[in-house]
Coordinates of C-alpha atoms and ligand atoms in Angstrom, one line a residue:
Chain A
X333 CA -37.6 12.0 -20.8
X334 CA -34.0 11.8 -19.8
X335 CA -31.7 14.5 -20.8
X336 CA -28.1 13.6 -21.2
X337 CA -25.0 14.1 -23.3
X338 CA -22.7 12.1 -25.4
X339 CA -19.1 13.2 -25.4
X340 CA -16.8 11.9 -28.2
X341 CA -13.3 12.2 -26.7
X342 CA -11.8 11.4 -30.1
X343 CA -13.1 14.7 -31.3
X344 CA -12.2 16.7 -28.3
X345 CA -9.3 19.0 -29.0
X346 CA -8.9 20.2 -25.4
X347 CA -9.6 23.8 -26.2
X348 CA -11.6 24.4 -23.0
X349 CA -14.3 26.3 -24.8
X350 CA -16.9 24.3 -22.9
X351 CA -15.4 25.1 -19.5
X352 CA -15.2 28.8 -20.4
X353 CA -18.8 28.9 -21.8
X354 CA -20.0 27.2 -18.5
X355 CA -18.2 29.8 -16.4
X356 CA -19.6 32.7 -18.5
X357 CA -23.2 31.4 -18.3
X358 CA -23.2 30.6 -14.7
X359 CA -20.6 33.1 -13.4
X360 CA -19.0 30.5 -11.1
X361 CA -16.6 31.7 -8.4
X362 CA -12.8 31.6 -8.9
X363 CA -11.5 28.1 -8.8
X364 CA -14.9 26.6 -9.3
X365 CA -15.5 24.6 -12.5
X366 CA -18.8 22.8 -13.0
X367 CA -17.3 21.5 -16.2
X368 CA -13.7 21.0 -17.0
X369 CA -11.4 19.1 -19.4
X370 CA -9.0 16.6 -18.0
X371 CA -5.8 16.1 -19.9
X372 CA -3.0 13.6 -19.7
X373 CA -0.2 12.2 -21.9
X374 CA -0.2 8.8 -23.4
X375 CA 2.7 6.9 -25.0
X376 CA 6.3 8.2 -25.2
X377 CA 8.3 10.3 -27.6
X378 CA 8.1 10.2 -30.6
X379 CA 4.6 8.5 -30.3
X380 CA 3.3 10.6 -27.4
X381 CA -0.2 12.0 -27.6
X382 CA -2.3 14.3 -25.5
X383 CA -5.6 12.8 -24.3
X384 CA -8.6 14.9 -23.3
X385 CA -11.7 14.0 -21.4
X386 CA -14.3 16.7 -20.6
X387 CA -16.0 15.9 -17.3
X388 CA -19.0 17.3 -15.5
X389 CA -21.9 16.1 -13.4
X390 CA -23.2 12.9 -14.9
X391 CA -26.8 13.5 -14.0
X392 CA -27.0 10.0 -12.6
X393 CA -30.3 8.2 -12.9
X394 CA -29.6 6.6 -9.4
X395 CA -27.8 9.7 -8.1
X396 CA -26.0 8.8 -4.8
X397 CA -25.8 12.5 -4.1
X398 CA -29.6 12.8 -4.0
X399 CA -30.0 9.6 -2.0
X400 CA -27.8 10.9 0.9
X401 CA -29.1 14.5 1.0
X402 CA -30.8 14.8 4.5
X403 CA -33.0 17.7 3.6
X404 CA -34.0 16.9 0.0
X405 CA -32.0 19.8 -1.5
X406 CA -30.6 17.6 -4.2
X407 CA -33.2 16.0 -6.4
X408 CA -33.4 14.1 -9.7
X409 CA -36.0 15.9 -11.8
X410 CA -38.5 14.1 -14.1
X411 CA -36.4 15.1 -17.1
X412 CA -33.3 13.4 -15.5
X413 CA -31.5 16.6 -14.5
X414 CA -30.0 16.5 -11.0
X415 CA -30.3 19.9 -9.3
X416 CA -29.4 21.4 -6.0
X417 CA -31.9 23.8 -4.4
X418 CA -29.5 26.4 -2.9
X419 CA -32.4 27.7 -0.7
X420 CA -32.6 24.3 1.0
X421 CA -29.0 23.1 1.0
X422 CA -27.6 23.2 4.6
X423 CA -24.0 22.7 3.5
X424 CA -23.4 19.4 5.2
X425 CA -21.3 18.1 2.3
X426 CA -22.5 14.6 2.5
X427 CA -23.3 14.7 -1.2
X428 CA -19.8 15.8 -2.0
X429 CA -18.5 12.7 -0.3
X430 CA -21.1 10.5 -2.0
X431 CA -20.4 11.7 -5.6
X432 CA -18.0 9.2 -7.2
X433 CA -17.1 11.8 -9.9
X434 CA -16.1 14.7 -7.7
X435 CA -18.6 16.8 -9.6
X436 CA -19.7 18.9 -6.7
X437 CA -18.2 22.0 -5.1
X438 CA -18.8 23.3 -1.6
X439 CA -18.8 27.1 -2.0
X440 CA -16.9 28.6 0.9
X441 CA -17.2 32.1 -0.4
X442 CA -18.8 34.1 -3.3
X443 CA -15.8 36.4 -3.6
X444 CA -15.2 37.6 -7.1
X445 CA -12.0 37.5 -9.2
X446 CA -10.6 40.8 -7.8
X447 CA -11.1 40.7 -4.0
X448 CA -8.1 43.0 -3.5
X449 CA -10.1 45.8 -5.1
X450 CA -13.0 45.2 -2.8
X451 CA -15.5 45.2 -5.6
X452 CA -17.2 42.8 -7.9
X453 CA -17.3 43.3 -11.7
X454 CA -20.5 44.1 -13.4
X455 CA -20.6 40.6 -14.8
X456 CA -20.0 39.1 -11.4
X457 CA -22.8 41.2 -9.9
X458 CA -25.3 39.9 -12.6
X459 CA -24.5 36.3 -11.7
X460 CA -24.3 36.8 -7.9
X461 CA -27.9 35.6 -7.3
X462 CA -27.0 32.2 -8.7
X463 CA -24.6 31.3 -5.9
X464 CA -24.7 31.2 -2.1
X465 CA -21.7 30.7 0.2
X466 CA -22.1 27.6 2.5
X467 CA -24.0 25.6 -0.1
X468 CA -23.0 23.0 -2.6
X469 CA -23.3 23.6 -6.3
X470 CA -22.6 21.7 -9.6
X471 CA -23.5 21.5 -13.3
X472 CA -27.3 21.9 -13.8
X473 CA -27.1 21.0 -17.5
X474 CA -28.2 24.6 -18.1
X475 CA -31.8 23.6 -17.3
X476 CA -32.9 27.2 -17.7
X477 CA -31.6 27.2 -21.3
X478 CA -33.2 23.8 -21.9
X479 CA -36.5 25.2 -20.7
X480 CA -36.2 27.9 -23.4
X481 CA -35.6 25.3 -26.0
X482 CA -31.8 25.9 -26.2
X483 CA -29.0 23.4 -25.7
X484 CA -26.5 23.6 -22.8
X485 CA -23.8 26.3 -23.1
X486 CA -21.0 23.7 -23.2
X487 CA -22.3 21.7 -26.1
X488 CA -23.3 24.9 -27.9
X489 CA -19.8 26.3 -27.5
X490 CA -17.9 23.1 -28.5
X491 CA -16.1 23.9 -31.9
X492 CA -15.4 20.2 -32.5
X493 CA -18.9 18.9 -32.0
X494 CA -17.5 16.6 -29.4
X495 CA -20.6 17.1 -27.2
X496 CA -24.0 16.1 -28.3
X497 CA -26.9 17.0 -26.1
X498 CA -30.3 15.3 -26.3
X499 CA -33.0 13.0 -24.8
X500 CA -31.6 9.6 -24.0
X501 CA -35.1 8.2 -23.6
X502 CA -36.2 9.2 -27.1
X503 CA -35.1 6.4 -29.4
X504 CA -35.3 8.7 -32.4
X505 CA -32.9 11.3 -31.0
X506 CA -29.4 11.7 -32.3
X507 CA -27.9 11.1 -28.9
X508 CA -29.8 7.8 -28.4
X509 CA -28.7 6.7 -31.9
X510 CA -25.0 7.6 -31.0
X511 CA -25.2 5.7 -27.7
X512 CA -26.4 2.6 -29.6
X513 CA -24.1 2.9 -32.5
X514 CA -20.9 3.4 -30.5
X515 CA -21.8 1.5 -27.4
X516 CA -21.1 4.8 -25.5
X517 CA -20.2 4.1 -21.9
X518 CA -20.6 6.0 -18.7
X519 CA -17.9 6.6 -16.2
X520 CA -17.6 4.0 -13.4
X521 CA -20.8 2.3 -14.5
X522 CA -20.2 -0.6 -12.2
X523 CA -21.2 1.6 -9.3
X524 CA -24.8 1.5 -10.6
X525 CA -25.1 5.2 -10.7
X526 CA -26.6 5.2 -14.2
X527 CA -24.8 8.2 -15.6
X528 CA -26.6 10.3 -18.3
X529 CA -23.3 11.5 -19.7
X530 CA -21.8 8.9 -22.0
X531 CA -18.5 8.7 -23.7
X532 CA -17.4 7.6 -27.1
X533 CA -13.6 7.0 -27.2
Chain B
X493 CA -31.1 -3.1 41.9
X494 CA -30.5 -3.4 45.6
X495 CA -31.2 -0.7 48.1
X496 CA -27.6 -0.9 49.1
X497 CA -26.4 0.0 45.7
X498 CA -29.0 2.7 45.6
X499 CA -27.7 4.1 48.8
X500 CA -24.1 3.9 47.6
X501 CA -25.0 6.0 44.7
X502 CA -27.2 8.6 46.2
X503 CA -24.6 11.4 45.8
X504 CA -23.2 10.3 42.4
X505 CA -22.3 13.8 41.5
X506 CA -20.1 13.7 44.5
X507 CA -21.9 16.5 46.2
X508 CA -19.7 18.1 48.7
X509 CA -22.3 18.5 51.3
X510 CA -22.6 15.8 53.9
X511 CA -25.4 16.3 56.5
X512 CA -27.6 19.3 56.2
X513 CA -27.5 21.2 59.5
X514 CA -30.9 21.4 61.2
X515 CA -31.3 25.1 60.7
X516 CA -31.0 24.7 57.0
X517 CA -33.3 21.7 56.5
X518 CA -36.1 23.6 54.9
X519 CA -33.8 25.5 52.6
X520 CA -31.7 23.2 50.5
X521 CA -28.1 24.2 50.6
X522 CA -26.4 24.7 47.2
X523 CA -23.5 22.2 47.1
X524 CA -20.0 23.7 46.8
X525 CA -17.5 23.0 44.0
X526 CA -14.7 20.5 44.7
X527 CA -11.2 21.4 43.7
X528 CA -11.3 19.1 40.7
X529 CA -14.6 20.7 39.6
X530 CA -13.1 24.2 40.0
X531 CA -10.1 23.2 37.9
X532 CA -12.4 21.6 35.2
X533 CA -14.4 24.8 35.3
X534 CA -11.4 27.0 34.6
X535 CA -10.3 24.7 31.8
X536 CA -13.8 24.8 30.3
X537 CA -13.8 28.5 30.5
X538 CA -10.4 28.9 28.8
X539 CA -11.5 26.4 26.1
X540 CA -14.7 28.3 25.5
X541 CA -12.8 31.7 25.3
X542 CA -11.0 30.1 22.3
X543 CA -13.9 28.2 21.0
X544 CA -16.8 30.6 20.9
X545 CA -15.2 33.2 18.6
X546 CA -14.0 30.3 16.4
X547 CA -17.6 29.0 16.2
X548 CA -19.0 32.4 15.4
X549 CA -16.4 33.1 12.7
X550 CA -16.8 29.6 11.2
X551 CA -20.6 29.8 11.2
X552 CA -20.7 33.3 9.7
X553 CA -17.9 33.2 7.2
X554 CA -17.9 29.5 6.2
X555 CA -14.2 28.8 6.9
X556 CA -12.9 25.3 7.0
X557 CA -9.6 23.6 6.8
X558 CA -7.1 24.1 4.0
X559 CA -7.1 21.5 1.2
X560 CA -9.5 19.5 -0.8
X561 CA -11.0 17.4 2.0
X562 CA -14.7 17.6 2.5
X563 CA -14.9 16.4 6.1
X564 CA -12.0 17.1 8.4
X565 CA -11.4 17.8 12.1
X566 CA -14.9 19.1 12.9
X567 CA -16.5 15.8 11.8
X568 CA -13.8 13.8 13.5
X569 CA -14.8 15.5 16.8
X570 CA -18.4 14.9 15.9
X571 CA -17.9 11.2 15.4
X572 CA -15.7 11.0 18.6
X573 CA -18.2 12.9 20.7
X574 CA -21.2 11.0 19.5
X575 CA -19.3 7.7 19.8
X576 CA -18.3 8.4 23.4
X577 CA -21.8 9.6 24.4
X578 CA -23.7 6.8 22.8
X579 CA -21.3 4.1 24.0
X580 CA -21.4 5.4 27.5
X581 CA -25.1 5.2 27.3
X582 CA -24.9 1.6 26.2
X583 CA -22.6 0.7 29.1
X584 CA -24.8 2.6 31.6
X585 CA -27.8 0.8 30.1
X586 CA -26.1 -2.5 30.6
X587 CA -25.4 -1.6 34.2
X588 CA -29.2 -1.4 34.8
X589 CA -29.3 -5.2 34.4
X590 CA -27.3 -5.6 37.6
X591 CA -24.2 -6.8 35.8
X592 CA -22.0 -3.8 36.6
X593 CA -22.9 -2.5 40.1
X594 CA -19.9 -0.2 40.2
X595 CA -21.0 1.4 37.0
X596 CA -24.5 1.5 38.2
X597 CA -23.4 3.4 41.2
X598 CA -21.9 6.0 38.9
X599 CA -24.8 6.0 36.5
X600 CA -25.8 9.6 37.1
X601 CA -22.3 10.9 36.6
X602 CA -21.9 8.8 33.4
X603 CA -25.3 9.9 32.1
X604 CA -24.3 13.5 32.4
X605 CA -21.2 12.9 30.4
X606 CA -23.1 10.9 27.9
X607 CA -25.7 13.6 27.5
X608 CA -23.0 16.3 27.3
X609 CA -21.1 14.4 24.5
X610 CA -24.3 13.8 22.5
X611 CA -25.5 17.4 22.9
X612 CA -22.1 18.7 21.8
X613 CA -22.1 16.3 18.8
X614 CA -25.3 17.9 17.6
X615 CA -23.8 21.3 18.2
X616 CA -20.9 20.4 16.0
X617 CA -23.3 19.6 13.1
X618 CA -24.5 23.2 13.4
X619 CA -21.1 24.7 13.5
X620 CA -19.8 22.6 10.6
X621 CA -22.8 23.2 8.3
X622 CA -22.4 25.8 5.6
X623 CA -25.8 27.3 6.4
X624 CA -26.3 26.4 10.1
X625 CA -29.9 27.6 10.5
X626 CA -31.0 25.2 7.7
X627 CA -30.0 22.2 9.9
X628 CA -33.5 22.6 11.4
X629 CA -34.8 21.2 8.0
X630 CA -33.7 17.8 9.3
X631 CA -36.5 18.2 11.9
X632 CA -39.1 19.9 9.7
X633 CA -38.5 18.2 6.4
X634 CA -36.3 15.2 6.8
X635 CA -35.5 12.9 4.0
X636 CA -35.5 9.5 5.7
X637 CA -33.6 7.8 2.8
X638 CA -30.5 9.6 4.1
X639 CA -28.7 7.9 7.0
X640 CA -27.6 11.3 8.2
X641 CA -31.2 11.9 9.2
X642 CA -31.4 8.6 11.1
X643 CA -28.1 9.5 12.8
X644 CA -29.5 12.8 13.9
X645 CA -32.6 11.3 15.4
X646 CA -30.8 8.4 17.1
X647 CA -28.4 10.9 18.7
X648 CA -31.4 13.0 19.9
X649 CA -33.1 9.8 21.3
X650 CA -29.9 8.6 23.0
X651 CA -29.5 12.0 24.6
X652 CA -33.1 11.9 25.8
X653 CA -32.6 8.4 27.3
X654 CA -29.4 9.6 29.1
X655 CA -31.5 12.4 30.6
X656 CA -34.2 10.0 31.8
X657 CA -31.6 7.7 33.4
X658 CA -30.1 10.7 35.0
X659 CA -33.3 12.0 36.6
X660 CA -35.0 8.7 37.4
X661 CA -34.5 7.4 40.9
X662 CA -34.6 3.8 40.0
X663 CA -34.4 3.4 36.2
X664 CA -36.0 0.2 35.0
X665 CA -34.3 -2.4 32.9
X666 CA -36.5 -1.5 29.9
X667 CA -34.7 1.9 30.0
X668 CA -31.4 0.1 30.1
X669 CA -32.5 -1.9 27.0
X670 CA -33.4 1.3 25.2
X671 CA -30.0 2.8 26.2
X672 CA -28.1 -0.2 24.8
X673 CA -30.2 -0.3 21.5
X674 CA -30.0 3.5 20.8
X675 CA -26.4 3.7 22.1
X676 CA -25.3 1.1 19.6
X677 CA -27.6 2.5 16.9
X678 CA -25.8 5.8 16.9
X679 CA -22.3 4.2 16.3
X680 CA -23.6 1.7 13.8
X681 CA -25.5 4.4 11.8
X682 CA -22.4 6.6 11.8
X683 CA -20.3 3.9 10.4
X684 CA -22.9 3.2 7.8
X685 CA -23.1 6.9 6.9
X686 CA -19.6 6.4 5.5
X687 CA -20.1 2.9 4.3
X688 CA -22.9 3.8 2.0
X689 CA -21.0 6.6 0.4
X690 CA -20.3 5.0 -3.1
X691 CA -18.3 8.0 -4.1
X692 CA -15.5 7.0 -1.8
X693 CA -14.1 3.5 -2.6
X694 CA -12.3 3.2 0.7
X695 CA -15.5 3.7 2.6
X696 CA -18.1 2.2 0.4
X697 CA -19.5 -1.1 1.3
X698 CA -16.7 -1.5 3.9
X699 CA -18.4 -3.5 6.6
X700 CA -15.3 -2.9 8.7
X701 CA -16.2 0.7 9.3
X702 CA -19.5 0.2 11.2
X703 CA -17.8 -2.5 13.2
X704 CA -14.8 -0.3 13.9
X705 CA -17.1 2.6 14.9
X706 CA -18.8 0.3 17.5
X707 CA -15.5 -0.9 18.8
X708 CA -13.9 2.6 18.9
X709 CA -17.0 4.0 20.7
X710 CA -16.8 1.2 23.3
X711 CA -13.0 1.6 23.7
X712 CA -13.4 5.3 24.4
X713 CA -16.3 4.8 26.8
X714 CA -14.6 2.1 28.9
X715 CA -11.3 4.1 28.9
X716 CA -13.2 7.2 30.1
X717 CA -14.9 5.2 32.9
X718 CA -11.6 3.7 34.0
X719 CA -10.0 7.2 33.9
X720 CA -12.5 9.3 35.8
X721 CA -14.9 7.0 37.7
X722 CA -14.1 5.0 40.8
X723 CA -15.2 1.5 40.0
X724 CA -12.7 -0.6 42.0
X725 CA -15.0 -3.6 42.2
X726 CA -15.3 -3.8 38.5
X727 CA -11.9 -2.6 37.4
X728 CA -10.7 -6.0 36.5
X729 CA -13.7 -6.8 34.3
X730 CA -13.6 -3.4 32.6
X731 CA -9.9 -3.7 31.9
X732 CA -10.4 -7.1 30.4
X733 CA -13.2 -5.8 28.2
X734 CA -11.0 -2.9 27.1
X735 CA -8.2 -5.3 26.3
X736 CA -10.5 -7.4 24.2
X737 CA -11.9 -4.4 22.4
X738 CA -8.4 -3.0 21.6
X739 CA -7.3 -6.4 20.3
X740 CA -10.5 -6.6 18.1
X741 CA -9.9 -3.0 16.8
X742 CA -6.4 -4.0 15.9
X743 CA -7.6 -7.0 14.0
X744 CA -10.3 -5.0 12.1
X745 CA -7.7 -2.4 11.1
X746 CA -5.2 -5.0 10.0
X747 CA -7.9 -6.9 8.0
X748 CA -9.0 -3.6 6.4
X749 CA -5.5 -2.7 5.2
X750 CA -4.5 -6.2 4.1
X751 CA -7.8 -6.8 2.2
X752 CA -7.4 -3.3 0.6
X753 CA -3.8 -3.9 -0.3
X754 CA -4.5 -7.5 -1.7
X755 CA -7.8 -7.0 -3.5
X756 CA -7.8 -3.3 -4.1
X757 CA -6.9 -1.7 -7.3
X758 CA -6.9 1.9 -8.6
X759 CA -8.0 4.4 -6.0
X760 CA -8.3 1.8 -3.2
X761 CA -4.8 0.6 -3.7
X762 CA -3.5 4.1 -3.8
X763 CA -5.4 4.9 -0.6
X764 CA -3.8 2.0 1.2
X765 CA -0.4 3.2 0.1
X766 CA -1.1 6.7 1.3
X767 CA -2.2 5.3 4.6
X768 CA 0.7 3.0 5.3
X769 CA 3.6 4.7 3.7
X770 CA 2.3 8.0 2.4
X771 CA 1.1 11.3 3.8
X772 CA -1.3 9.6 6.2
X773 CA 1.3 7.2 7.6
X774 CA 2.0 9.3 10.8
X775 CA -1.7 9.2 11.6
X776 CA -2.1 5.6 10.7
X777 CA 0.9 4.3 12.7
X778 CA 0.2 6.7 15.5
X779 CA -3.2 5.2 15.9
X780 CA -2.0 1.6 15.5
X781 CA 1.1 1.9 17.8
X782 CA 0.1 4.6 20.3
X783 CA -3.6 4.2 20.3
X784 CA -4.0 0.4 20.1
X785 CA -0.7 -1.5 20.6
X786 CA 0.8 0.4 23.6
X787 CA -2.4 0.5 25.7
X788 CA -2.9 -3.2 24.9
X789 CA 0.6 -4.0 26.1
X790 CA 0.3 -1.7 29.2
X791 CA -3.0 -3.4 30.2
X792 CA -1.7 -6.9 29.5
X793 CA 1.5 -6.7 31.5
X794 CA 0.9 -4.4 34.4
X795 CA -2.3 -3.2 36.0
X796 CA -1.5 -0.5 38.4
X797 CA -3.5 2.7 38.6
X798 CA -0.9 4.6 36.7
X799 CA -0.6 2.1 33.8
X800 CA -4.4 1.8 33.6
X801 CA -4.8 5.6 33.4
X802 CA -2.0 5.9 30.8
X803 CA -3.6 3.1 28.7
X804 CA -7.0 4.8 29.0
X805 CA -5.7 8.2 27.9
X806 CA -3.8 6.6 24.9
X807 CA -6.8 4.5 24.0
X808 CA -8.9 7.7 23.7
X809 CA -6.2 9.5 21.7
X810 CA -6.1 6.4 19.5
X811 CA -9.9 6.6 18.9
X812 CA -9.5 10.2 17.9
X813 CA -6.7 9.4 15.5
X814 CA -8.5 6.4 14.2
X815 CA -11.6 8.3 13.3
X816 CA -9.5 11.1 11.6
X817 CA -7.7 8.4 9.8
X818 CA -10.9 6.8 8.5
X819 CA -12.2 10.2 7.4
X820 CA -9.0 11.4 5.7
X821 CA -8.1 8.1 4.1
X822 CA -11.5 8.0 2.4
X823 CA -10.9 11.4 0.8
X824 CA -7.2 11.0 0.2
X825 CA -7.5 10.2 -3.5
X826 CA -9.7 12.1 -5.9
X827 CA -11.7 10.6 -8.7
X828 CA -9.1 11.6 -11.3
X829 CA -6.4 9.9 -9.2
X830 CA -4.7 13.0 -7.8
X831 CA -3.9 13.1 -4.1
X832 CA -5.7 15.5 -1.8
X833 CA -4.1 17.3 1.0
X834 CA -5.6 18.6 4.3
X835 CA -4.4 20.8 7.0
X836 CA -6.8 22.0 9.7
X837 CA -7.0 25.7 9.9
X838 CA -6.4 27.6 13.2
X839 CA -10.1 28.3 13.2
X840 CA -11.0 24.6 13.1
X841 CA -8.5 23.9 15.9
X842 CA -10.0 26.7 18.0
X843 CA -13.5 25.3 17.3
X844 CA -12.4 21.9 18.4
X845 CA -10.9 23.2 21.7
X846 CA -14.3 24.9 22.2
X847 CA -16.1 21.6 21.9
X848 CA -14.0 20.1 24.6
X849 CA -14.8 23.1 26.8
X850 CA -18.5 22.8 26.0
X851 CA -18.6 19.2 27.1
X852 CA -16.8 20.1 30.4
X853 CA -19.2 22.9 31.0
X854 CA -22.3 20.8 30.5
X855 CA -20.9 18.1 32.7
X856 CA -20.1 20.6 35.5
X857 CA -23.5 22.2 35.3
X858 CA -25.2 18.8 35.2
X859 CA -23.3 17.7 38.3
X860 CA -24.4 20.9 40.1
X861 CA -28.0 20.3 39.2
X862 CA -27.9 16.7 40.3
X863 CA -26.2 17.6 43.5
X864 CA -28.7 20.4 44.1
X865 CA -31.6 18.0 43.5
X866 CA -30.1 15.5 45.9
X867 CA -29.7 18.2 48.5
X868 CA -33.3 19.2 48.1
X869 CA -34.6 15.7 48.3
X870 CA -32.5 15.1 51.4
X871 CA -33.8 18.3 53.1
X872 CA -37.4 17.3 52.3
X873 CA -36.8 13.9 53.8
X874 CA -35.3 15.4 57.0
X875 CA -38.2 17.9 57.3
X876 CA -40.7 15.1 56.9
X877 CA -38.9 13.2 59.6
X878 CA -39.0 16.2 61.9
X879 CA -42.6 16.8 61.2
Ligands
SF4_1995 S1 -22.2 13.0 -11.1 FE1 -22.1 13.3 -8.8 S2 -23.3 15.2 -8.5 FE2 -23.8 14.5 -10.6 S3 -25.7 13.3 -10.3 FE3 -23.9 11.8 -10.2 S4 -23.5 11.6 -8.0 FE4 -24.7 13.5 -8.3
SF4_1996 S1 -24.6 19.7 1.2 FE1 -26.6 20.4 0.6 S2 -27.2 19.3 -1.2 FE2 -25.4 18.3 -0.3 S3 -26.3 16.7 1.0 FE3 -26.0 18.5 2.3 S4 -27.9 19.6 2.2 FE4 -27.9 18.1 0.5

């Protein structure tokens, strides 16, 4: 089993629904995005176009972040999801330096969106237990939702069906079919990281 | 090692006491502080007054430098401290083979500095970690596929060897061998910690980095020996060695930049541009000109005490800048091509001042312990003679 995602950038409309859904589900701190949409302009007027590319942790099969972690806080699970155990992470940030995709964030504080009021919103309080200052965090492919038989929040929220979640190791799955059909590529595959997020462009 | 050399070194810590008076033979007299030691003590105290609160705040509130850089000034000081400590150990280890009698004579003093630097390097890991107490997991549940773990253990072993050399009356050559091996292992591993980081094009698979770390460590160690130890009989050899190391570091830096500029594309090419003409240029040229070229010229054209001391100070500053340069250049360009910025916070600066004070303090305490032990040994000898 190897969970992954195919992202069809030609379908992405840059609405950021995935990034917002991710923030809602995980209650990440201000400025922290486990998942975001990169945008840039191509061509020039009158033929200019906006381009969008959603990016997140690639849940690499040969995850460099897991290889360098000195205390085994980052691991690649049997189902291919790369997770960080925040109870073990010592915050050395070696994994941040090792990740070629800048997919990790070192959390300096768990302050909420309204620090000037000295309180956390009810929503922030419910998500507080998921985060710990001084540790590194990143996309966990909503492994808790997957365990309940649901799909990750980002792919669920995408209105353009640009994100398809599934098991890359299952040849009968839609995602495996899409990868084969479109020769979906991973980002910086030459590094040998074996990303489980593939792009159709 | 000859007995003469042994005698010449008996008081390495420059104990102030000379001959114990007869009425005090049975009770070892605690050696007094010299003026230099007192001055160093005051500096250490002042540095620690700034450093300790900075460490406490940094460890409890997880505050680091401003900007997007993962590893900044703290890790620069870590590499510098570990590099000096381990390279000093390697040079001291070499002296046990009889090739550097002057250094051998100073071995206790140098071992104290080596231990202090290695100990403080480990301390920096604690202060810099987001959750300091969990650093102990490296001891209790290490993941040996991470070079960071090897580095941690090599530093610990190097510190232990420094201590053994310090307290052994006549350290054997085998110990010198271990000192050389583990001293070099620390710097090589630290270079490799960066070189295996595939996420950073400027570091990854860059064989120049481990080589540069070894060279920089040796440069700093030799410069320190020339600066603070009296080794007149070996000064010429040490200066020649320093000269060669500075030239080699200059070549490795030049090759690194030229190869990057010629072959590099994308992030690597942008990184080289940032280094040479961009935001990191002051650091890059500061290291090349002030830290490598000027000391090289100073040592090549005139070898007075003043010029050697100036060159030694500049060489150490150059190593500091060089390591910071290596760290920041690797993190200068993000995966999406945007440039990162970094400015150390006041807290980071305060913490770094504290590390310097901590090294000084350990050295001073170490010198006192060694001097005290020497005084005790001497008094025992005199009592035995009287008996
Ligand atoms: S994208 Fe980065 S954080 Fe995610 S598994 Fe790969 S190396 Fe690790
Ligand atoms: S920051 Fe945490 S997860 Fe990352 S390498 Fe260090 S201990 Fe492992």
